[in-house]
Tab-separated table of N, CA and C in Angstrom:
chain	number	residue	atom	x	y	z
A	18	MET	N	0.839	-1.197	0.000
A	18	MET	CA	0.000	0.000	0.000
A	18	MET	C	0.876	1.250	0.000
A	19	TYR	N	1.940	1.224	0.818
A	19	TYR	CA	2.854	2.356	0.910
A	19	TYR	C	3.540	2.592	-0.443
A	20	ARG	N	3.918	1.499	-1.133
A	20	ARG	CA	4.586	1.601	-2.436
A	20	ARG	C	3.660	2.175	-3.493
A	21	ILE	N	2.365	2.009	-3.331
A	21	ILE	CA	1.394	2.524	-4.310
A	21	ILE	C	1.110	3.997	-4.045
A	22	LEU	N	0.942	4.378	-2.767
A	22	LEU	CA	0.558	5.740	-2.428
A	22	LEU	C	1.704	6.739	-2.532
A	23	MET	N	2.918	6.325	-2.230
A	23	MET	CA	4.046	7.254	-2.195
A	23	MET	C	4.315	7.911	-3.561
A	24	PRO	N	4.400	7.157	-4.660
A	24	PRO	CA	4.593	7.814	-5.967
A	24	PRO	C	3.442	8.741	-6.331
A	25	LEU	N	2.230	8.370	-5.929
A	25	LEU	CA	1.072	9.211	-6.213
A	25	LEU	C	1.168	10.541	-5.461
A	26	ILE	N	1.561	10.508	-4.195
A	26	ILE	CA	1.690	11.717	-3.385
A	26	ILE	C	2.799	12.609	-3.933
A	27	VAL	N	3.922	11.997	-4.308
A	27	VAL	CA	5.044	12.772	-4.859
A	27	VAL	C	4.650	13.436	-6.173
A	28	SER	N	3.941	12.717	-7.030
A	28	SER	CA	3.539	13.295	-8.316
A	28	SER	C	2.532	14.423	-8.128
A	29	ILE	N	1.640	14.309	-7.139
A	29	ILE	CA	0.672	15.378	-6.873
A	29	ILE	C	1.387	16.627	-6.372
A	30	ILE	N	2.349	16.456	-5.472
A	30	ILE	CA	3.111	17.598	-4.955
A	30	ILE	C	3.912	18.252	-6.073
A	31	PHE	N	4.568	17.449	-6.904
A	31	PHE	CA	5.380	17.987	-8.001
A	31	PHE	C	4.502	18.723	-9.004
A	32	PHE	N	3.331	18.147	-9.330
A	32	PHE	CA	2.419	18.801	-10.276
A	32	PHE	C	1.900	20.118	-9.716
A	33	GLY	N	1.620	20.160	-8.426
A	33	GLY	CA	1.132	21.388	-7.798
A	33	GLY	C	2.154	22.492	-7.835
A	34	ILE	N	3.432	22.150	-7.594
A	34	ILE	CA	4.501	23.155	-7.624
A	34	ILE	C	4.730	23.650	-9.040
A	35	SER	N	4.745	22.736	-10.015
A	35	SER	CA	5.019	23.148	-11.399
A	35	SER	C	3.880	23.961	-11.984
A	36	SER	N	2.640	23.738	-11.555
A	36	SER	CA	1.516	24.499	-12.092
A	36	SER	C	1.474	25.918	-11.557
A	37	CYS	N	2.200	26.189	-10.459
A	37	CYS	CA	2.221	27.531	-9.888
A	37	CYS	C	3.242	28.439	-10.538
A	38	SER	N	4.096	27.906	-11.400
A	38	SER	CA	5.144	28.738	-12.000
A	38	SER	C	4.573	29.593	-13.114
A	39	ASP	N	5.224	30.757	-13.364
A	39	ASP	CA	4.780	31.697	-14.381
A	39	ASP	C	5.754	31.753	-15.548
A	40	ASP	N	6.316	30.614	-15.941
A	40	ASP	CA	7.330	30.600	-16.984
A	40	ASP	C	6.773	30.996	-18.337
A	41	ASP	N	5.459	30.774	-18.536
A	41	ASP	CA	4.899	31.069	-19.852
A	41	ASP	C	4.512	32.533	-20.003
A	42	ASP	N	4.569	33.314	-18.943
A	42	ASP	CA	4.240	34.734	-19.043
A	42	ASP	C	5.416	35.477	-19.643
A	43	GLU	N	5.124	36.322	-20.643
A	43	GLU	CA	6.168	37.109	-21.269
A	43	GLU	C	6.349	38.406	-20.495
A	44	PRO	N	7.587	38.841	-20.280
A	44	PRO	CA	7.792	40.115	-19.574
A	44	PRO	C	7.279	41.270	-20.403
A	45	GLY	N	6.603	42.207	-19.746
A	45	GLY	CA	6.071	43.358	-20.454
A	45	GLY	C	4.681	43.141	-21.002
A	46	LYS	N	4.209	41.892	-21.030
A	46	LYS	CA	2.869	41.618	-21.517
A	46	LYS	C	1.856	41.974	-20.439
A	47	LEU	N	0.729	42.537	-20.866
A	47	LEU	CA	-0.298	42.938	-19.917
A	47	LEU	C	-1.476	41.987	-20.009
A	48	ASP	N	-2.106	41.730	-18.891
A	48	ASP	CA	-3.279	40.882	-18.847
A	48	ASP	C	-4.486	41.708	-19.261
A	49	SER	N	-5.007	41.424	-20.473
A	49	SER	CA	-6.076	42.260	-21.001
A	49	SER	C	-7.407	42.023	-20.304
A	50	LEU	N	-7.533	40.934	-19.565
A	50	LEU	CA	-8.813	40.645	-18.923
A	50	LEU	C	-8.832	41.016	-17.457
A	51	ASN	N	-7.686	41.393	-16.907
A	51	ASN	CA	-7.601	41.699	-15.493
A	51	ASN	C	-7.527	43.207	-15.299
A	52	ALA	N	-8.586	43.804	-14.784
A	52	ALA	CA	-8.613	45.260	-14.621
A	52	ALA	C	-7.557	45.731	-13.640
A	53	SER	N	-7.180	44.895	-12.689
A	53	SER	CA	-6.176	45.306	-11.718
A	53	SER	C	-4.793	45.413	-12.353
A	54	SER	N	-4.625	44.862	-13.563
A	54	SER	CA	-3.332	44.966	-14.226
A	54	SER	C	-3.036	46.401	-14.649
A	55	TRP	N	-4.029	47.263	-14.600
A	55	TRP	CA	-3.800	48.670	-14.933
A	55	TRP	C	-3.068	49.397	-13.818
A	56	LEU	N	-3.053	48.853	-12.622
A	56	LEU	CA	-2.369	49.517	-11.518
A	56	LEU	C	-0.864	49.316	-11.676
A	57	GLY	N	-0.108	50.380	-11.489
A	57	GLY	CA	1.336	50.287	-11.639
A	57	GLY	C	1.772	50.801	-12.993
A	58	GLU	N	2.994	50.467	-13.399
A	58	GLU	CA	3.482	50.909	-14.689
A	58	GLU	C	4.436	49.876	-15.253
A	59	VAL	N	4.587	49.899	-16.577
A	59	VAL	CA	5.443	48.930	-17.258
A	59	VAL	C	6.106	49.618	-18.433
A	60	GLU	N	7.320	49.209	-18.755
A	60	GLU	CA	8.000	49.690	-19.949
A	60	GLU	C	8.145	48.524	-20.910
A	61	ILE	N	7.680	48.700	-22.129
A	61	ILE	CA	7.770	47.667	-23.148
A	61	ILE	C	8.962	47.997	-24.033
A	62	GLU	N	10.002	47.188	-23.969
A	62	GLU	CA	11.229	47.476	-24.704
A	62	GLU	C	11.234	46.800	-26.072
A	63	GLU	N	10.642	45.610	-26.185
A	63	GLU	CA	10.679	44.873	-27.436
A	63	GLU	C	9.370	45.058	-28.181
A	64	LEU	N	9.469	45.222	-29.500
A	64	LEU	CA	8.300	45.456	-30.330
A	64	LEU	C	8.021	44.220	-31.185
A	65	ASP	N	6.757	43.917	-31.383
A	65	ASP	CA	6.359	42.747	-32.151
A	65	ASP	C	5.989	43.155	-33.573
A	66	TYR	N	6.347	42.302	-34.545
A	66	TYR	CA	6.051	42.572	-35.949
A	66	TYR	C	5.142	41.481	-36.499
A	67	ASP	N	4.294	41.864	-37.459
A	67	ASP	CA	3.488	40.852	-38.122
A	67	ASP	C	4.216	40.375	-39.374
A	68	SER	N	3.551	39.552	-40.193
A	68	SER	CA	4.199	38.978	-41.376
A	68	SER	C	4.562	40.053	-42.404
A	69	ASN	N	3.816	41.165	-42.430
A	69	ASN	CA	4.116	42.252	-43.368
A	69	ASN	C	5.135	43.233	-42.813
A	70	ASN	N	5.617	42.961	-41.603
A	70	ASN	CA	6.614	43.813	-40.950
A	70	ASN	C	6.091	45.237	-40.752
A	71	SER	N	4.777	45.381	-40.547
A	71	SER	CA	4.206	46.716	-40.410
A	71	SER	C	3.605	46.942	-39.021
A	72	LEU	N	2.886	45.968	-38.510
A	72	LEU	CA	2.249	46.150	-37.202
A	72	LEU	C	3.240	45.817	-36.102
A	73	ILE	N	3.537	46.778	-35.245
A	73	ILE	CA	4.475	46.535	-34.153
A	73	ILE	C	3.757	45.878	-32.979
A	74	ARG	N	2.713	46.493	-32.514
A	74	ARG	CA	2.037	45.945	-31.337
A	74	ARG	C	0.577	46.377	-31.342
A	75	GLN	N	-0.274	45.478	-30.948
A	75	GLN	CA	-1.677	45.815	-30.747
A	75	GLN	C	-2.094	45.263	-29.395
A	76	GLU	N	-2.554	46.143	-28.545
A	76	GLU	CA	-2.996	45.751	-27.217
A	76	GLU	C	-4.469	46.114	-27.068
A	77	ILE	N	-5.265	45.197	-26.582
A	77	ILE	CA	-6.677	45.463	-26.310
A	77	ILE	C	-6.911	45.223	-24.818
A	78	TYR	N	-7.365	46.244	-24.128
A	78	TYR	CA	-7.570	46.157	-22.690
A	78	TYR	C	-9.057	46.247	-22.376
A	79	THR	N	-9.504	45.463	-21.432
A	79	THR	CA	-10.872	45.550	-20.935
A	79	THR	C	-10.843	46.298	-19.609
A	80	THR	N	-11.597	47.382	-19.530
A	80	THR	CA	-11.640	48.181	-18.309
A	80	THR	C	-13.090	48.357	-17.882
A	81	ASP	N	-13.270	49.034	-16.768
A	81	ASP	CA	-14.620	49.325	-16.294
A	81	ASP	C	-15.368	50.225	-17.277
A	82	GLU	N	-14.618	51.026	-18.023
A	82	GLU	CA	-15.237	51.984	-18.927
A	82	GLU	C	-15.502	51.407	-20.308
A	83	GLY	N	-14.936	50.229	-20.623
A	83	GLY	CA	-15.136	49.658	-21.949
A	83	GLY	C	-13.845	49.077	-22.487
A	84	LEU	N	-13.634	49.213	-23.778
A	84	LEU	CA	-12.451	48.662	-24.423
A	84	LEU	C	-11.496	49.777	-24.806
A	85	PHE	N	-10.221	49.556	-24.562
A	85	PHE	CA	-9.199	50.507	-24.962
A	85	PHE	C	-8.235	49.778	-25.881
A	86	ASN	N	-8.071	50.284	-27.096
A	86	ASN	CA	-7.285	49.603	-28.114
A	86	ASN	C	-6.107	50.473	-28.496
A	87	LEU	N	-4.900	49.960	-28.293
A	87	LEU	CA	-3.685	50.696	-28.621
A	87	LEU	C	-2.961	49.973	-29.739
A	88	ILE	N	-2.742	50.657	-30.869
A	88	ILE	CA	-2.075	50.071	-32.025
A	88	ILE	C	-0.900	50.968	-32.392
A	89	VAL	N	0.277	50.377	-32.560
A	89	VAL	CA	1.451	51.137	-32.978
A	89	VAL	C	1.910	50.588	-34.322
A	90	LEU	N	2.090	51.465	-35.295
A	90	LEU	CA	2.495	51.064	-36.636
A	90	LEU	C	3.959	51.408	-36.866
A	91	ASN	N	4.605	50.635	-37.749
A	91	ASN	CA	6.041	50.780	-37.954
A	91	ASN	C	6.393	51.668	-39.141
A	92	ASP	N	5.553	51.725	-40.163
A	92	ASP	CA	5.948	52.359	-41.416
A	92	ASP	C	6.338	53.823	-41.241
A	93	ASP	N	5.514	54.615	-40.604
A	93	ASP	CA	5.845	56.024	-40.389
A	93	ASP	C	5.967	56.341	-38.897
A	94	LYS	N	6.162	55.298	-38.090
A	94	LYS	CA	6.347	55.457	-36.638
A	94	LYS	C	5.199	56.249	-36.010
A	95	THR	N	3.978	55.910	-36.395
A	95	THR	CA	2.813	56.547	-35.789
A	95	THR	C	2.110	55.555	-34.874
A	96	ALA	N	1.345	56.083	-33.960
A	96	ALA	CA	0.573	55.245	-33.052
A	96	ALA	C	-0.901	55.567	-33.237
A	97	LEU	N	-1.714	54.550	-33.294
A	97	LEU	CA	-3.161	54.729	-33.342
A	97	LEU	C	-3.725	54.316	-31.989
A	98	ILE	N	-4.465	55.206	-31.397
A	98	ILE	CA	-5.112	54.905	-30.117
A	98	ILE	C	-6.615	55.003	-30.333
A	99	LYS	N	-7.303	53.940	-30.044
A	99	LYS	CA	-8.751	53.913	-30.249
A	99	LYS	C	-9.426	53.513	-28.947
A	100	TYR	N	-10.436	54.273	-28.562
A	100	TYR	CA	-11.206	53.938	-27.372
A	100	TYR	C	-12.640	53.660	-27.791
A	101	GLN	N	-13.165	52.559	-27.319
A	101	GLN	CA	-14.527	52.168	-27.676
A	101	GLN	C	-15.340	52.009	-26.405
A	102	CYS	N	-16.483	52.700	-26.365
A	102	CYS	CA	-17.316	52.634	-25.172
A	102	CYS	C	-17.942	51.259	-25.015
A	103	ASP	N	-18.225	50.917	-23.787
A	103	ASP	CA	-19.007	49.735	-23.520
A	103	ASP	C	-20.438	50.014	-23.975
A	104	LYS	N	-21.063	49.059	-24.647
A	104	LYS	CA	-22.383	49.300	-25.236
A	104	LYS	C	-23.451	49.618	-24.185
A	105	THR	N	-23.250	49.148	-22.959
A	105	THR	CA	-24.227	49.445	-21.911
A	105	THR	C	-24.055	50.860	-21.381
A	106	GLU	N	-22.863	51.444	-21.575
A	106	GLU	CA	-22.584	52.778	-21.031
A	106	GLU	C	-22.961	53.879	-22.017
A	107	CYS	N	-22.582	53.711	-23.276
A	107	CYS	CA	-22.820	54.758	-24.261
A	107	CYS	C	-22.793	54.147	-25.648
A	108	ASN	N	-23.233	54.898	-26.627
A	108	ASN	CA	-23.209	54.386	-27.995
A	108	ASN	C	-22.892	55.525	-28.955
A	109	GLY	N	-22.474	55.160	-30.147
A	109	GLY	CA	-22.165	56.168	-31.161
A	109	GLY	C	-21.043	57.079	-30.726
A	110	ASN	N	-21.259	58.380	-30.863
A	110	ASN	CA	-20.244	59.365	-30.528
A	110	ASN	C	-20.474	59.983	-29.148
A	111	GLU	N	-21.225	59.318	-28.294
A	111	GLU	CA	-21.504	59.879	-26.974
A	111	GLU	C	-20.281	59.861	-26.070
A	112	TYR	N	-19.303	59.008	-26.397
A	112	TYR	CA	-18.105	58.970	-25.553
A	112	TYR	C	-17.251	60.196	-25.831
A	113	ASN	N	-16.642	60.701	-24.786
A	113	ASN	CA	-15.719	61.828	-24.910
A	113	ASN	C	-14.485	61.542	-24.074
A	114	GLY	N	-13.366	62.087	-24.493
A	114	GLY	CA	-12.143	61.899	-23.743
A	114	GLY	C	-11.277	63.129	-23.835
A	115	LYS	N	-10.262	63.199	-23.022
A	115	LYS	CA	-9.352	64.335	-23.023
A	115	LYS	C	-7.948	63.806	-23.265
A	116	TRP	N	-7.287	64.372	-24.270
A	116	TRP	CA	-5.967	63.906	-24.658
A	116	TRP	C	-4.994	65.068	-24.544
A	117	GLU	N	-3.837	64.839	-23.946
A	117	GLU	CA	-2.882	65.892	-23.670
A	117	GLU	C	-1.487	65.379	-23.994
A	118	LEU	N	-0.664	66.183	-24.636
A	118	LEU	CA	0.723	65.796	-24.898
A	118	LEU	C	1.635	66.766	-24.172
A	119	ILE	N	2.367	66.266	-23.170
A	119	ILE	CA	3.291	67.088	-22.391
A	119	ILE	C	4.688	66.533	-22.650
A	120	HIS	N	5.535	67.343	-23.276
A	120	HIS	CA	6.873	66.893	-23.671
A	120	HIS	C	6.726	65.650	-24.542
A	121	ASN	N	7.229	64.526	-24.079
A	121	ASN	CA	7.139	63.290	-24.844
A	121	ASN	C	6.098	62.338	-24.267
A	122	THR	N	5.256	62.847	-23.381
A	122	THR	CA	4.264	61.995	-22.719
A	122	THR	C	2.867	62.362	-23.184
A	123	LEU	N	2.177	61.393	-23.734
A	123	LEU	CA	0.774	61.588	-24.096
A	123	LEU	C	-0.073	61.171	-22.901
A	124	LYS	N	-0.762	62.121	-22.307
A	124	LYS	CA	-1.615	61.832	-21.155
A	124	LYS	C	-3.040	61.687	-21.656
A	125	VAL	N	-3.628	60.547	-21.424
A	125	VAL	CA	-4.974	60.251	-21.900
A	125	VAL	C	-5.899	60.154	-20.694
A	126	VAL	N	-6.854	61.048	-20.610
A	126	VAL	CA	-7.851	60.996	-19.546
A	126	VAL	C	-9.182	60.663	-20.190
A	127	ILE	N	-9.718	59.527	-19.889
A	127	ILE	CA	-10.982	59.095	-20.475
A	127	ILE	C	-12.091	59.364	-19.471
A	128	ASN	N	-12.936	60.309	-19.804
A	128	ASN	CA	-14.069	60.653	-18.961
A	128	ASN	C	-15.167	61.214	-19.859
A	129	ARG	N	-16.035	62.030	-19.332
A	129	ARG	CA	-17.150	62.545	-20.121
A	129	ARG	C	-16.931	64.000	-20.541
A	130	GLU	N	-15.679	64.478	-20.501
A	130	GLU	CA	-15.403	65.843	-20.924
A	130	GLU	C	-15.257	65.914	-22.439
A	131	GLU	N	-15.151	67.127	-22.935
A	131	GLU	CA	-14.999	67.323	-24.373
A	131	GLU	C	-13.630	66.844	-24.826
A	132	LEU	N	-13.557	66.288	-26.047
A	132	LEU	CA	-12.307	65.767	-26.587
A	132	LEU	C	-11.419	66.917	-27.021
A	133	ASN	N	-10.200	66.987	-26.460
A	133	ASN	CA	-9.260	68.053	-26.782
A	133	ASN	C	-7.952	67.460	-27.269
A	134	ALA	N	-7.380	68.041	-28.331
A	134	ALA	CA	-6.043	67.675	-28.788
A	134	ALA	C	-5.163	68.904	-28.608
A	135	LEU	N	-4.119	68.776	-27.803
A	135	LEU	CA	-3.316	69.925	-27.435
A	135	LEU	C	-1.975	69.955	-28.145
A	136	SER	N	-1.827	69.191	-29.239
A	136	SER	CA	-0.572	69.218	-29.977
A	136	SER	C	-0.840	68.879	-31.429
A	137	ASP	N	-0.017	69.452	-32.344
A	137	ASP	CA	-0.175	69.137	-33.758
A	137	ASP	C	0.379	67.762	-34.102
A	138	LEU	N	0.976	67.068	-33.109
A	138	LEU	CA	1.395	65.690	-33.331
A	138	LEU	C	0.204	64.741	-33.349
A	139	ILE	N	-0.944	65.229	-32.891
A	139	ILE	CA	-2.114	64.362	-32.746
A	139	ILE	C	-3.130	64.699	-33.831
A	140	VAL	N	-3.578	63.697	-34.560
A	140	VAL	CA	-4.604	63.858	-35.580
A	140	VAL	C	-5.795	63.000	-35.176
A	141	ILE	N	-6.970	63.604	-35.115
A	141	ILE	CA	-8.164	62.884	-34.673
A	141	ILE	C	-9.041	62.574	-35.884
A	142	GLU	N	-9.385	61.307	-36.053
A	142	GLU	CA	-10.339	60.874	-37.085
A	142	GLU	C	-11.374	60.010	-36.396
A	143	GLY	N	-12.515	60.582	-36.118
A	143	GLY	CA	-13.543	59.857	-35.380
A	143	GLY	C	-13.078	59.570	-33.969
A	144	ASP	N	-13.053	58.291	-33.606
A	144	ASP	CA	-12.592	57.930	-32.268
A	144	ASP	C	-11.174	57.376	-32.310
A	145	ILE	N	-10.456	57.619	-33.420
A	145	ILE	CA	-9.069	57.175	-33.531
A	145	ILE	C	-8.159	58.388	-33.438
A	146	VAL	N	-7.197	58.341	-32.543
A	146	VAL	CA	-6.227	59.414	-32.381
A	146	VAL	C	-4.891	58.909	-32.895
A	147	GLN	N	-4.312	59.635	-33.840
A	147	GLN	CA	-3.035	59.231	-34.422
A	147	GLN	C	-1.943	60.160	-33.915
A	148	ILE	N	-0.875	59.563	-33.394
A	148	ILE	CA	0.238	60.341	-32.850
A	148	ILE	C	1.464	60.100	-33.717
A	149	SER	N	2.072	61.157	-34.218
A	149	SER	CA	3.284	61.035	-35.016
A	149	SER	C	4.461	61.455	-34.151
A	150	ALA	N	5.112	60.497	-33.557
A	150	ALA	CA	6.271	60.767	-32.717
A	150	ALA	C	7.158	59.532	-32.744
A	151	PRO	N	8.473	59.692	-32.975
A	151	PRO	CA	9.357	58.524	-33.043
A	151	PRO	C	9.484	57.794	-31.715
A	152	GLU	N	9.440	58.525	-30.624
A	152	GLU	CA	9.509	57.904	-29.295
A	152	GLU	C	8.478	58.581	-28.413
A	153	LEU	N	7.660	57.802	-27.758
A	153	LEU	CA	6.539	58.378	-27.038
A	153	LEU	C	6.257	57.565	-25.791
A	154	ILE	N	6.024	58.253	-24.696
A	154	ILE	CA	5.560	57.604	-23.469
A	154	ILE	C	4.067	57.895	-23.362
A	155	ILE	N	3.288	56.844	-23.253
A	155	ILE	CA	1.831	56.995	-23.211
A	155	ILE	C	1.356	56.706	-21.795
A	156	GLU	N	0.764	57.693	-21.175
A	156	GLU	CA	0.231	57.532	-19.822
A	156	GLU	C	-1.285	57.576	-19.912
A	157	VAL	N	-1.928	56.506	-19.510
A	157	VAL	CA	-3.375	56.390	-19.599
A	157	VAL	C	-3.962	56.531	-18.206
A	158	VAL	N	-4.821	57.508	-18.022
A	158	VAL	CA	-5.458	57.746	-16.719
A	158	VAL	C	-6.960	57.575	-16.892
A	159	PHE	N	-7.532	56.639	-16.161
A	159	PHE	CA	-8.973	56.417	-16.214
A	159	PHE	C	-9.626	57.046	-14.995
A	160	ASP	N	-10.625	57.875	-15.233
A	160	ASP	CA	-11.447	58.374	-14.139
A	160	ASP	C	-12.477	57.309	-13.787
A	161	ALA	N	-12.572	56.981	-12.527
A	161	ALA	CA	-13.537	55.970	-12.089
A	161	ALA	C	-14.315	56.505	-10.900
A	162	PRO	N	-15.216	57.462	-11.109
A	162	PRO	CA	-15.939	58.060	-9.981
A	162	PRO	C	-16.882	57.094	-9.290
A	163	SER	N	-17.297	56.047	-9.983
A	163	SER	CA	-18.254	55.125	-9.385
A	163	SER	C	-17.586	54.069	-8.505
A	164	THR	N	-16.250	54.029	-8.516
A	164	THR	CA	-15.551	53.044	-7.704
A	164	THR	C	-14.711	53.737	-6.644
A	165	SER	N	-14.163	52.947	-5.753
A	165	SER	CA	-13.334	53.519	-4.691
A	165	SER	C	-11.971	53.950	-5.227
A	166	VAL	N	-11.563	53.370	-6.337
A	166	VAL	CA	-10.291	53.756	-6.952
A	166	VAL	C	-10.555	54.944	-7.872
A	167	ALA	N	-9.968	56.091	-7.542
A	167	ALA	CA	-10.247	57.304	-8.312
A	167	ALA	C	-9.601	57.263	-9.687
A	168	LYS	N	-8.371	56.758	-9.777
A	168	LYS	CA	-7.668	56.743	-11.056
A	168	LYS	C	-6.901	55.438	-11.206
A	169	ARG	N	-6.800	55.002	-12.428
A	169	ARG	CA	-5.968	53.856	-12.758
A	169	ARG	C	-4.971	54.313	-13.805
A	170	VAL	N	-3.711	54.073	-13.569
A	170	VAL	CA	-2.664	54.614	-14.419
A	170	VAL	C	-1.859	53.465	-15.004
A	171	ARG	N	-1.597	53.541	-16.273
A	171	ARG	CA	-0.703	52.595	-16.925
A	171	ARG	C	0.214	53.388	-17.841
A	172	ARG	N	1.498	53.204	-17.704
A	172	ARG	CA	2.452	53.931	-18.536
A	172	ARG	C	3.134	52.944	-19.483
A	173	LEU	N	3.073	53.227	-20.770
A	173	LEU	CA	3.687	52.385	-21.784
A	173	LEU	C	4.755	53.191	-22.499
A	174	LYS	N	5.954	52.663	-22.575
A	174	LYS	CA	7.039	53.356	-23.259
A	174	LYS	C	7.375	52.582	-24.525
A	175	TYR	N	7.260	53.241	-25.662
A	175	TYR	CA	7.592	52.625	-26.939
A	175	TYR	C	8.885	53.233	-27.458
A	176	ILE	N	9.870	52.390	-27.730
A	176	ILE	CA	11.155	52.852	-28.229
A	176	ILE	C	11.070	52.940	-29.752
A	177	SER	N	11.634	54.003	-30.314
A	177	SER	CA	11.590	54.186	-31.762
A	177	SER	C	12.365	53.066	-32.460
A	178	VAL	N	11.934	52.744	-33.668
A	178	VAL	CA	12.503	51.624	-34.414
A	178	VAL	C	13.479	52.140	-35.459
A	179	GLY	N	14.577	51.430	-35.612
A	179	GLY	CA	15.548	51.709	-36.682
A	179	GLY	C	16.215	53.023	-36.533
C-alpha cells in the first residue's frame, strides 16, 4: 500500500509546484482581462512585428469603462489609439475623452469631458487618435468616480525603431 501511495503523493506535490510557475508569461505583456493589471506601470522594450513587418504591437484592454485599443504602426512610426465605449454605457459618438501631450508623454484621460487635442502631433479621425512621434511615453489615466479607486494609471514606453 505504501509503495502505491508514495509515488502518487510525490507526483501530486510535483504537479502542484510546477503548475504555480509563471514561466509562460512574457515580460512586459499585460493581462487584457484583469482590470487590476492597470495599476502600476510597465516599460515595453521589445516590439512585435506581423508577417508584413508593419504592425508593431496591438494591445486590447478591458476596463470598467469599456475597451481601450492601442495600435502602434512601424511604417511612419505613428501610433493609433482607439477607445470604444461599452455598449451598456454609451453608444455612437456619446463617448468623450481628453488627450494631452506634455513633452514626450501623451496623457490620456478618459471621462465625459470634451475631446481636446493639445498638440499638432495628434490627428483625430472619429474615435481614432493618431500620434506622429518617433519615441513616445503613453500615460493612460482612467477616471472611475463610481468606484473607490479614483484613477488607474498605466504607462507604456515605446522605443523608436531603426
